[in-house]
Amino acid sequence: MLSTKLMRYALYGLVILLALPFVFPSLWVFMASFSTNTQITMDSLALPDRLYVENYVHAWTGAKFSTFVYNSLAVSGSVTVLIGLLATMLGYAVSRLDFPGRRLLLLLIMMAIVTPVFSYLEPLTRVVRQLGLSNSRTAVILTTTATFLPVPTLLMRSFFLTLPEELGDAGRVEGASEWGVFRHIMVPLARSGVLTVLIFAFLWSWNDLLLPAVFLQAPDKYTIAYAITTLKPAGFRQDHVTMFAASIISTGPMIVVYLLLMRRFIAGLTVGGLRG
Amino acid sequence: MSALASKLHPRPLESWRSASSKTREQWLLAAVLVAPALIMMGIFVFYPATQTIGLSFYKWDGISPDMGDFVGFKTFTRATDNYPFSQAIKNSLLWGVVGLFVPTIIGLVAAALVEDTNLRPKPLFRFAFFVPYFFSMAVAAALFTRVYDPSYGMINQVIHALGFTDVKPQWLGDGRIAIYAAMGVFVWHETAFCYIVFTAAIQQIDRSLYDAAKVDGASEVQVFRYITIPSVRDVATFVMTIMLIVGLTPFAVVFPLTTPGLGGPYYSTEILPTLIFKKARMGYNASEAAALGVILLLLVIGIVSVFLWLRERTAPKD
């Protein structure tokens, strides 16, 4: 009896100890986002004397994070729509349609997954320059969509493969065209897969750093993740609280997903990953 | 019925004329569905990816209209025969190993400790281990420039509060420890991802397996070893592959942590992506950026293939 009780305490102790390094920095950032710069430089572990909500107001207006959030919403929104459409179309074609070159196409998609963007970064910037898209959100949208597309495509492929072929044949017997089978039978059945892909695409582009850092030069076009990384401790007067508040603001989409959709998202992700 | 259908319409390339109307319709639909994606990937992935290979054999600054002279492997020699490159390779390999094992093992153990025991309240502990993932990797790294700050940073303040008033490591300023500090951010952030995926996998394990083991008198450690681990094997392969790829290209960690002086101090946190970024965007050395790109590509594909091959070879036969 005693030993089981001891075991229980030991278990709680172990898990709390393990969780501490993950929780504590986040808690510190959250607390500091309501503090003052003077307080942080003097004793950053102390609680602020009151909640300085004005840090958030300043981040939103003074430090122009309303602009960065708008940019991120524009970029991530466009990428999400594009990837949702393209991954569904391409994923259906490589899983459910018979056409010459299908294996080759699948191989190309696989190769694109293991090819890091860094390996063709320089030629990519040249392509963007030649298209006249330098320093534009459009460049970020198009390059993010194209480079990220293979992963959601394979996810959609796995989803379509789980649907029984008989459903399509039944539709064909009823006189549905191939387009009709795709649009009115298969896509509605793959809804949960599409949802996973949309969430994934939104979070991915919201969090991405490289492509905004490469293609955006004008600060008024920065996305939120990139803008935060530019608020580094470089100057004489360091504005910590603005950066902390902005970081908390940047967690918005992820918190929404965690609260509402996490279970479905992860379930969808692992189905795709396992069948990859 | 589908078996019959595939017998009636064999797969080999029939000519358009002899193809059945179903096949023809499928070809047409495939063309419509594939074209937009293929054009986009062609312009922004396949074309630049093939360019990079050609470019790496020329001497070109990235600005002049013509590509310069063909120099063969000279660009590779020039790009690799220096201290920053050897640092980058060393760091990348170490980081790949860390990525493969550290966040994955912590994530799996934490997930098992929360899910397979009578720990309460579970949602609170799940939230605790997932919290770092609310921030993106880049934002997490930017925040850690403050967490690591030698004077007011969280870590040194905690060390101070514990009574060690003389210990003040320069986490990011000391070339001997900066790379480990950077990997620390990576582990902090990616463990949350591994944790949540393993949690989902463990929740899907058939509970009757655990009950049977308990009846047989198995200990918690035995249950973990003989039920949990084999059941999440496929998920583990998936998670480890992702961690390996991310671990070989952790630009989003190093960029926010070490600019100005990307890859510093004195190349101690240099990785291939930071070298490429500097040469491609700041250094106007297109050919060397391309050569390093080819090396990175071979490195990632090679290491990931070896890993997947080893997993395949050691797979339990059933």
XYZ file of C-alpha atoms in Angstrom:
594
model
C 0.000 0.000 0.000
C 2.731 2.379 1.025
C 4.845 1.420 -1.958
C 2.051 2.127 -4.464
C 1.521 5.522 -2.851
C 5.247 6.203 -3.022
C 5.249 5.117 -6.653
C 2.472 7.599 -7.356
C 4.397 10.482 -5.812
C 7.508 9.414 -7.684
C 5.532 9.373 -10.928
C 4.148 12.873 -10.375
C 7.591 14.117 -9.393
C 9.170 12.596 -12.490
C 6.588 13.960 -14.939
C 6.600 17.442 -13.404
C 10.397 17.498 -13.499
C 10.318 16.417 -17.137
C 7.676 18.997 -18.050
C 9.358 21.901 -16.253
C 11.929 22.799 -18.964
C 9.114 22.940 -21.517
C 6.655 24.941 -19.447
C 8.925 27.354 -17.618
C 10.363 29.348 -20.561
C 6.866 29.728 -22.040
C 5.545 30.890 -18.686
C 8.451 33.317 -18.329
C 7.737 34.807 -21.763
C 4.030 35.080 -20.979
C 4.705 36.797 -17.674
C 7.327 39.105 -19.151
C 4.926 40.164 -21.900
C 2.903 41.924 -19.153
C 5.983 43.433 -17.494
C 8.220 46.421 -18.203
C 11.645 46.603 -19.817
C 13.154 48.045 -16.620
C 11.690 45.246 -14.542
C 13.049 42.614 -16.937
C 16.571 44.011 -16.934
C 16.572 44.286 -13.138
C 14.947 40.994 -12.108
C 13.289 39.056 -14.871
C 11.930 36.339 -12.567
C 9.849 38.766 -10.500
C 6.173 39.307 -11.165
C 5.320 42.731 -12.583
C 3.664 45.167 -10.131
C 0.606 45.250 -12.386
C -0.445 43.865 -15.770
C 1.019 46.129 -18.432
C -1.577 45.420 -21.091
C -0.281 48.473 -22.962
C 2.597 46.259 -24.191
C 0.105 44.520 -26.441
C -1.408 47.810 -27.560
C 2.055 49.084 -28.405
C 3.006 45.898 -30.259
C -0.233 46.054 -32.232
C -0.122 49.738 -33.199
C 3.269 51.303 -32.399
C 5.386 48.357 -33.576
C 2.998 47.809 -36.496
C 2.181 44.200 -35.695
C -1.315 44.788 -37.026
C 0.389 45.139 -40.429
C 2.453 41.979 -39.935
C -0.588 39.997 -38.853
C -2.440 41.287 -41.903
C 0.484 40.239 -44.143
C 0.616 36.814 -42.533
C -3.138 36.349 -42.913
C -2.926 37.354 -46.585
C 0.015 35.033 -47.278
C -1.207 32.071 -45.219
C -4.789 32.462 -46.454
C -3.702 32.396 -50.098
C -1.292 29.506 -49.554
C -4.014 27.541 -47.754
C -6.534 27.983 -50.572
C -3.977 27.178 -53.269
C -2.625 24.117 -51.490
C -6.122 22.881 -50.643
C -7.056 22.989 -54.334
C -3.801 21.765 -55.856
C -3.124 18.987 -53.333
C -6.663 17.622 -53.726
C -6.433 17.667 -57.511
C -2.925 16.238 -57.732
C -3.492 13.761 -54.904
C -6.593 12.415 -56.644
C -4.839 12.106 -59.995
C -1.882 10.113 -58.621
C -4.059 7.816 -56.538
C -7.256 7.238 -58.501
C -6.636 7.897 -62.173
C -4.838 5.732 -64.694
C -2.686 7.744 -67.032
C 0.710 7.416 -68.658
C 3.518 8.858 -66.544
C 1.751 8.423 -63.208
C 4.649 6.543 -61.607
C 7.130 9.108 -62.860
C 4.992 11.907 -61.445
C 4.815 10.178 -58.082
C 8.584 9.753 -58.114
C 9.029 13.476 -58.867
C 6.775 14.357 -55.923
C 8.771 12.081 -53.610
C 12.028 13.620 -54.805
C 10.686 17.113 -54.227
C 9.969 16.187 -50.587
C 13.554 15.243 -49.805
C 15.032 18.173 -51.736
C 15.581 21.023 -49.280
C 14.725 24.511 -50.583
C 18.244 25.557 -49.586
C 19.736 23.341 -52.254
C 18.192 25.485 -55.008
C 17.811 28.757 -53.139
C 19.955 30.839 -55.468
C 18.329 29.736 -58.770
C 14.923 30.159 -57.114
C 15.607 33.795 -56.247
C 16.684 34.286 -59.850
C 13.417 32.814 -61.158
C 11.474 35.129 -58.840
C 13.510 38.120 -60.017
C 12.933 37.230 -63.678
C 9.192 37.004 -63.072
C 9.348 40.535 -61.629
C 8.138 39.347 -58.231
C 11.078 40.521 -56.087
C 10.065 41.912 -52.691
C 6.436 40.864 -52.977
C 3.994 38.821 -50.936
C 3.052 37.075 -54.199
C 6.576 35.639 -54.414
C 6.246 34.227 -50.899
C 2.786 32.810 -51.651
C 3.834 31.087 -54.887
C 7.148 29.711 -53.646
C 5.641 28.485 -50.366
C 2.812 26.765 -52.243
C 5.119 25.091 -54.755
C 7.776 23.958 -52.276
C 5.324 22.721 -49.652
C 2.823 21.117 -52.057
C 4.362 17.584 -52.212
C 3.643 16.781 -48.544
C -0.097 17.617 -48.565
C -0.352 15.914 -51.965
C 0.854 12.631 -50.471
C -1.513 13.168 -47.542
C -4.446 13.548 -49.939
C -3.258 10.525 -51.898
C -3.374 8.391 -48.734
C -6.889 9.632 -48.028
C -8.142 8.860 -51.503
C -6.550 5.403 -51.309
C -8.605 4.592 -48.215
C -11.841 5.132 -50.169
C -13.228 1.998 -51.859
C -12.908 2.016 -55.640
C -16.411 0.499 -55.908
C -17.901 3.894 -55.039
C -16.440 5.415 -58.176
C -17.533 2.479 -60.315
C -21.046 2.701 -58.913
C -21.104 6.355 -59.945
C -19.850 5.479 -63.407
C -22.590 2.855 -63.808
C -25.073 5.561 -62.860
C -23.695 7.599 -65.731
C -21.409 9.989 -63.864
C -18.482 11.405 -65.822
C -14.924 11.054 -64.487
C -15.132 14.684 -63.377
C -18.434 13.920 -61.668
C -16.882 10.979 -59.793
C -14.042 13.235 -58.619
C -16.072 16.316 -57.756
C -19.286 14.827 -56.386
C -18.282 11.430 -54.959
C -14.595 11.347 -53.983
C -13.932 14.925 -52.829
C -16.911 15.036 -50.441
C -15.757 11.710 -48.951
C -12.224 13.016 -48.466
C -13.399 16.072 -46.526
C -11.507 15.195 -43.346
C -8.327 14.821 -45.373
C -8.872 18.210 -46.971
C -9.406 19.736 -43.531
C -6.091 18.288 -42.307
C -4.338 19.680 -45.359
C -5.864 23.140 -44.891
C -4.801 23.323 -41.244
C -1.354 22.011 -42.067
C -0.862 24.502 -44.911
C -2.031 27.443 -42.817
C 0.207 26.633 -39.855
C 3.159 25.866 -42.098
C 3.054 29.172 -43.943
C 2.208 31.129 -40.768
C 5.340 29.722 -39.118
C 7.726 29.722 -42.065
C 10.811 31.886 -41.826
C 13.055 31.147 -44.806
C 10.951 32.248 -47.773
C 9.767 35.524 -46.199
C 13.369 36.211 -45.146
C 14.596 35.622 -48.683
C 11.884 37.377 -50.670
C 10.690 40.270 -48.497
C 12.940 43.290 -48.179
C 10.484 46.070 -47.286
C 9.537 45.901 -43.566
C 5.903 46.799 -44.316
C 5.554 43.445 -46.095
C 7.042 41.246 -43.354
C 5.048 38.304 -42.036
C 4.670 38.029 -38.273
C 7.185 35.207 -37.735
C 9.842 37.024 -39.747
C 9.061 40.384 -38.138
C 9.578 38.930 -34.664
C 12.991 37.549 -35.574
C 14.039 41.029 -36.695
C 13.321 42.407 -33.196
C 16.622 41.137 -31.898
C 18.691 42.441 -29.016
C 20.920 44.595 -31.169
C 20.257 48.194 -30.228
C 21.233 50.217 -27.201
C 17.663 50.445 -25.959
C 16.205 46.969 -26.087
C 12.459 46.642 -26.296
C 11.853 43.209 -24.801
C 8.201 43.543 -23.849
C 7.069 44.389 -27.381
C 8.765 41.294 -28.691
C 7.266 39.115 -25.961
C 3.783 40.513 -26.584
C 4.176 40.047 -30.349
C 5.292 36.431 -29.814
C 2.202 35.731 -27.735
C 0.062 37.315 -30.486
C 1.748 35.038 -33.055
C 0.499 31.912 -31.235
C -3.132 32.732 -32.120
C -3.749 30.241 -34.978
C -1.957 27.395 -33.210
C -4.029 27.925 -30.060
C -7.236 27.870 -32.101
C -6.161 24.601 -33.741
C -5.128 23.103 -30.406
C -8.426 23.939 -28.756
C -10.724 22.974 -31.616
C -9.088 20.607 -34.067
C -5.951 19.020 -32.638
C -7.253 15.478 -32.428
C -8.508 15.400 -36.012
C -5.401 17.139 -37.253
C -3.001 14.638 -35.688
C -5.131 11.668 -36.714
C -5.060 12.930 -40.294
C -1.348 13.592 -40.160
C -0.438 10.106 -38.986
C -2.667 8.390 -41.553
C -0.766 10.248 -44.233
C 2.608 9.653 -42.666
C 2.170 5.953 -42.241
C 1.184 5.328 -45.790
C 3.651 7.845 -47.287
C -16.222 -5.685 -59.912
C -13.118 -3.531 -59.883
C -11.012 -6.620 -60.542
C -13.105 -7.298 -63.596
C -12.819 -3.688 -64.679
C -9.033 -3.759 -64.498
C -9.004 -6.944 -66.544
C -11.127 -5.300 -69.175
C -8.930 -2.209 -69.203
C -5.321 -3.346 -68.813
C -2.872 -0.702 -67.658
C -0.201 -0.572 -70.406
C -0.012 2.475 -72.607
C -2.720 2.044 -75.181
C -2.853 4.499 -77.994
C -5.460 7.196 -77.708
C -7.568 5.668 -80.482
C -7.803 2.170 -79.046
C -8.335 3.396 -75.488
C -11.765 2.905 -74.024
C -13.849 5.949 -73.332
C -13.285 5.547 -69.587
C -9.515 5.501 -70.026
C -9.628 8.441 -72.387
C -11.765 10.405 -69.979
C -9.356 9.584 -67.157
C -6.380 10.791 -69.178
C -8.173 14.021 -69.886
C -9.172 14.581 -66.265
C -5.635 13.690 -65.128
C -4.220 16.305 -67.489
C -6.574 18.945 -66.083
C -5.881 18.023 -62.452
C -2.124 17.642 -62.789
C -1.293 20.595 -65.026
C -1.673 23.538 -62.591
C 0.346 21.856 -59.836
C 2.975 20.607 -62.260
C 3.421 24.052 -63.808
C 3.861 25.663 -60.381
C 6.315 23.028 -59.169
C 8.065 23.125 -62.508
C 8.731 26.849 -62.235
C 9.546 27.045 -58.521
C 11.004 23.608 -57.726
C 12.152 21.447 -60.634
C 13.587 24.171 -62.851
C 15.671 25.834 -60.096
C 16.669 22.425 -58.719
C 18.146 21.363 -62.056
C 19.676 24.835 -62.512
C 21.516 24.436 -59.233
C 23.375 21.399 -60.539
C 24.437 23.162 -63.731
C 25.306 26.341 -61.892
C 27.596 24.535 -59.472
C 29.980 23.683 -62.316
C 30.376 27.294 -63.439
C 32.170 30.297 -62.008
C 29.397 32.847 -61.683
C 28.768 35.712 -59.268
C 24.976 35.699 -59.556
C 24.800 39.180 -61.086
C 26.496 39.118 -64.480
C 24.133 38.293 -67.343
C 26.185 35.320 -68.589
C 27.113 32.318 -66.511
C 30.891 32.640 -66.728
C 33.307 29.819 -67.455
C 32.806 26.116 -66.973
C 35.162 25.151 -64.177
C 34.114 21.583 -63.370
C 34.553 20.618 -59.758
C 36.664 23.705 -58.931
C 33.626 25.422 -57.402
C 33.123 22.445 -55.108
C 36.748 22.541 -54.016
C 36.576 26.270 -53.336
C 33.276 25.969 -51.471
C 34.377 23.067 -49.304
C 38.063 23.668 -48.613
C 37.640 26.081 -45.729
C 36.945 26.258 -42.010
C 33.272 27.411 -42.167
C 32.381 24.456 -44.368
C 33.990 21.829 -42.144
C 32.269 23.441 -39.152
C 28.947 23.342 -41.005
C 29.306 19.642 -41.856
C 30.356 18.753 -38.329
C 27.444 20.691 -36.825
C 24.925 19.327 -39.314
C 25.871 15.707 -38.646
C 25.806 16.200 -34.880
C 22.470 17.991 -35.204
C 21.074 15.161 -37.310
C 21.959 12.632 -34.609
C 20.483 14.847 -31.879
C 17.318 15.352 -33.933
C 16.961 11.638 -34.554
C 17.127 10.609 -30.912
C 16.661 13.388 -28.367
C 13.237 14.935 -29.100
C 11.869 11.579 -30.205
C 12.895 9.687 -27.066
C 11.824 12.454 -24.671
C 8.553 12.811 -26.577
C 7.839 9.071 -26.482
C 8.704 8.678 -22.794
C 6.636 11.726 -21.840
C 3.673 10.526 -23.904
C 3.837 7.053 -22.309
C 4.160 8.522 -18.809
C 1.037 10.626 -19.322
C -1.114 8.186 -21.303
C -0.220 4.772 -19.833
C -0.440 5.691 -16.140
C -3.157 6.932 -13.823
C -1.723 10.447 -13.866
C -4.392 13.143 -13.388
C -5.409 15.560 -14.817
C -4.197 14.359 -18.209
C -5.243 17.427 -20.261
C -3.071 19.634 -18.057
C 0.030 17.484 -18.614
C -0.677 17.189 -22.333
C -0.890 20.960 -22.515
C 2.366 21.304 -20.565
C 4.373 19.173 -22.976
C 2.786 20.759 -26.040
C 3.214 24.391 -25.003
C 6.473 25.096 -26.905
C 4.726 24.263 -30.174
C 2.417 27.254 -29.855
C 5.408 29.290 -30.990
C 6.894 28.693 -34.404
C 10.477 27.470 -34.451
C 11.696 30.895 -35.581
C 9.761 32.755 -32.886
C 10.952 30.261 -30.264
C 14.542 30.903 -31.324
C 14.000 34.670 -31.230
C 12.569 34.336 -27.701
C 15.551 32.247 -26.615
C 17.911 35.114 -27.437
C 16.281 36.572 -24.294
C 16.057 33.313 -22.358
C 19.799 32.808 -22.923
C 20.831 36.405 -22.209
C 23.811 36.329 -19.826
C 22.518 39.030 -17.456
C 18.729 39.240 -17.400
C 17.970 35.962 -19.269
C 15.743 33.398 -17.643
C 18.339 30.638 -17.352
C 21.058 32.696 -15.731
C 18.502 34.331 -13.450
C 17.420 30.886 -12.295
C 21.051 29.857 -11.779
C 21.528 33.032 -9.757
C 18.384 32.419 -7.718
C 19.654 28.928 -6.893
C 22.679 30.526 -5.278
C 25.368 30.153 -7.935
C 26.137 33.858 -8.156
C 29.455 33.466 -9.996
C 28.214 31.196 -12.781
C 27.203 33.266 -15.786
C 27.608 31.275 -18.987
C 27.540 33.281 -22.223
C 25.179 30.794 -23.830
C 25.253 32.328 -27.293
C 28.457 34.325 -27.004
C 30.771 31.460 -26.124
C 31.827 29.530 -29.213
C 32.297 26.335 -27.243
C 28.672 26.096 -26.062
C 26.690 28.157 -28.600
C 25.955 25.150 -30.815
C 24.560 23.188 -27.853
C 22.471 26.184 -26.817
C 21.081 26.292 -30.352
C 20.336 22.555 -30.292
C 18.623 23.119 -26.955
C 16.082 25.420 -28.638
C 15.552 22.809 -31.339
C 14.967 20.040 -28.795
C 12.716 22.320 -26.708
C 10.504 23.030 -29.697
C 10.499 19.709 -31.581
C 9.921 17.504 -28.523
C 6.420 18.984 -28.403
C 5.742 17.774 -31.943
C 7.055 14.272 -31.213
C 5.087 14.241 -27.964
C 1.746 15.056 -29.559
C 2.161 12.534 -32.392
C 3.193 9.762 -29.980
C 0.277 10.671 -27.736
C -2.120 10.177 -30.648
C -0.432 6.864 -31.506
C -0.536 5.525 -27.939
C -4.211 6.465 -27.613
C -4.927 4.233 -30.599
C -3.348 1.133 -29.040
C -5.884 -1.520 -28.121
C -6.489 -1.205 -24.348
C -7.109 -4.932 -23.950
C -3.388 -5.503 -24.597
C -2.586 -3.515 -21.453
C -5.219 -5.313 -19.406
C -3.894 -8.687 -20.498
C -0.352 -7.673 -19.595
C -1.531 -6.505 -16.171
C -3.262 -9.836 -15.551
C 0.002 -11.569 -16.437
C 1.752 -9.442 -13.847
C 3.906 -7.342 -16.171
C 5.616 -4.300 -14.683
C 5.141 -0.779 -16.094
C 8.577 -0.895 -17.692
C 7.793 -4.254 -19.325
C 4.492 -2.910 -20.640
C 6.348 0.058 -22.142
C 9.020 -2.183 -23.637
C 6.829 -4.987 -25.005
C 3.529 -3.280 -25.815
C 3.941 0.476 -26.267
C 7.204 0.537 -28.225
C 6.294 -2.181 -30.789
C 2.842 -0.620 -31.281
C 4.202 2.833 -32.159
C 7.037 1.572 -34.344
C 5.615 2.882 -37.639
C 4.746 6.235 -36.126
C 8.262 6.375 -34.692
C 9.740 5.871 -38.150
C 7.581 8.712 -39.463
C 8.537 11.046 -36.594
C 12.234 10.178 -36.772
C 12.363 10.765 -40.531
C 10.862 14.221 -40.068
C 13.224 15.016 -37.173
C 16.177 13.870 -39.264
C 15.253 16.144 -42.174
C 14.470 19.107 -39.906
C 17.616 18.425 -37.872
C 19.811 18.556 -40.956
C 18.402 21.975 -41.961
C 17.613 23.913 -38.758
C 17.837 27.349 -40.367
C 14.843 28.662 -38.411
C 16.796 28.111 -35.180
C 20.187 29.462 -36.158
C 19.000 32.503 -38.119
C 17.104 34.243 -35.285
C 19.594 33.143 -32.603
C 22.793 34.295 -34.239
C 22.101 37.345 -36.398
C 23.943 39.650 -36.610
C 26.877 37.364 -37.364
C 24.767 34.518 -38.754
C 26.390 31.194 -37.839
C 28.592 32.797 -35.211
C 30.343 33.345 -32.930
C 33.269 32.527 -35.211
C 31.417 29.876 -37.284
C 30.664 27.811 -34.171
C 26.955 27.487 -35.107
C 27.484 27.331 -38.855
C 25.274 24.875 -40.732
C 24.991 24.291 -44.482
C 21.751 26.309 -44.821
C 23.275 29.398 -43.162
C 26.317 29.165 -45.451
C 24.030 28.869 -48.484
C 21.817 31.736 -47.298
C 24.841 33.982 -46.833
C 26.334 33.160 -50.213
C 23.026 33.316 -52.082
C 21.590 36.457 -50.536
C 24.415 38.430 -49.024
C 27.635 37.256 -50.591
C 26.759 37.253 -54.297
C 28.443 33.939 -54.792
C 25.845 32.061 -56.779
C 28.058 29.198 -57.924
C 29.314 28.330 -54.469
C 25.785 28.557 -53.083
C 24.710 26.113 -55.782
C 27.626 23.751 -55.091
C 26.794 23.746 -51.372
C 23.161 23.176 -52.339
C 24.125 20.047 -54.268
C 26.156 18.811 -51.290
C 23.258 19.451 -48.910
C 20.881 17.646 -51.241
C 23.143 14.583 -51.432
C 23.675 14.668 -47.679
C 19.963 14.781 -46.846
C 18.925 12.178 -49.408
C 21.844 9.911 -48.468
C 21.274 10.043 -44.719
C 17.493 9.713 -44.949
C 17.834 6.735 -47.328
C 20.303 4.985 -45.047
C 18.001 5.570 -42.090
C 14.916 4.237 -43.892
C 16.913 1.268 -45.220
C 18.097 0.396 -41.713
C 14.524 0.659 -40.400
C 13.329 -1.630 -43.180
C 16.077 -4.158 -42.494
C 15.424 -4.292 -38.766
C 11.647 -4.470 -39.160
C 10.068 -7.348 -37.247
C 8.808 -10.048 -39.588
C 5.204 -10.997 -39.044
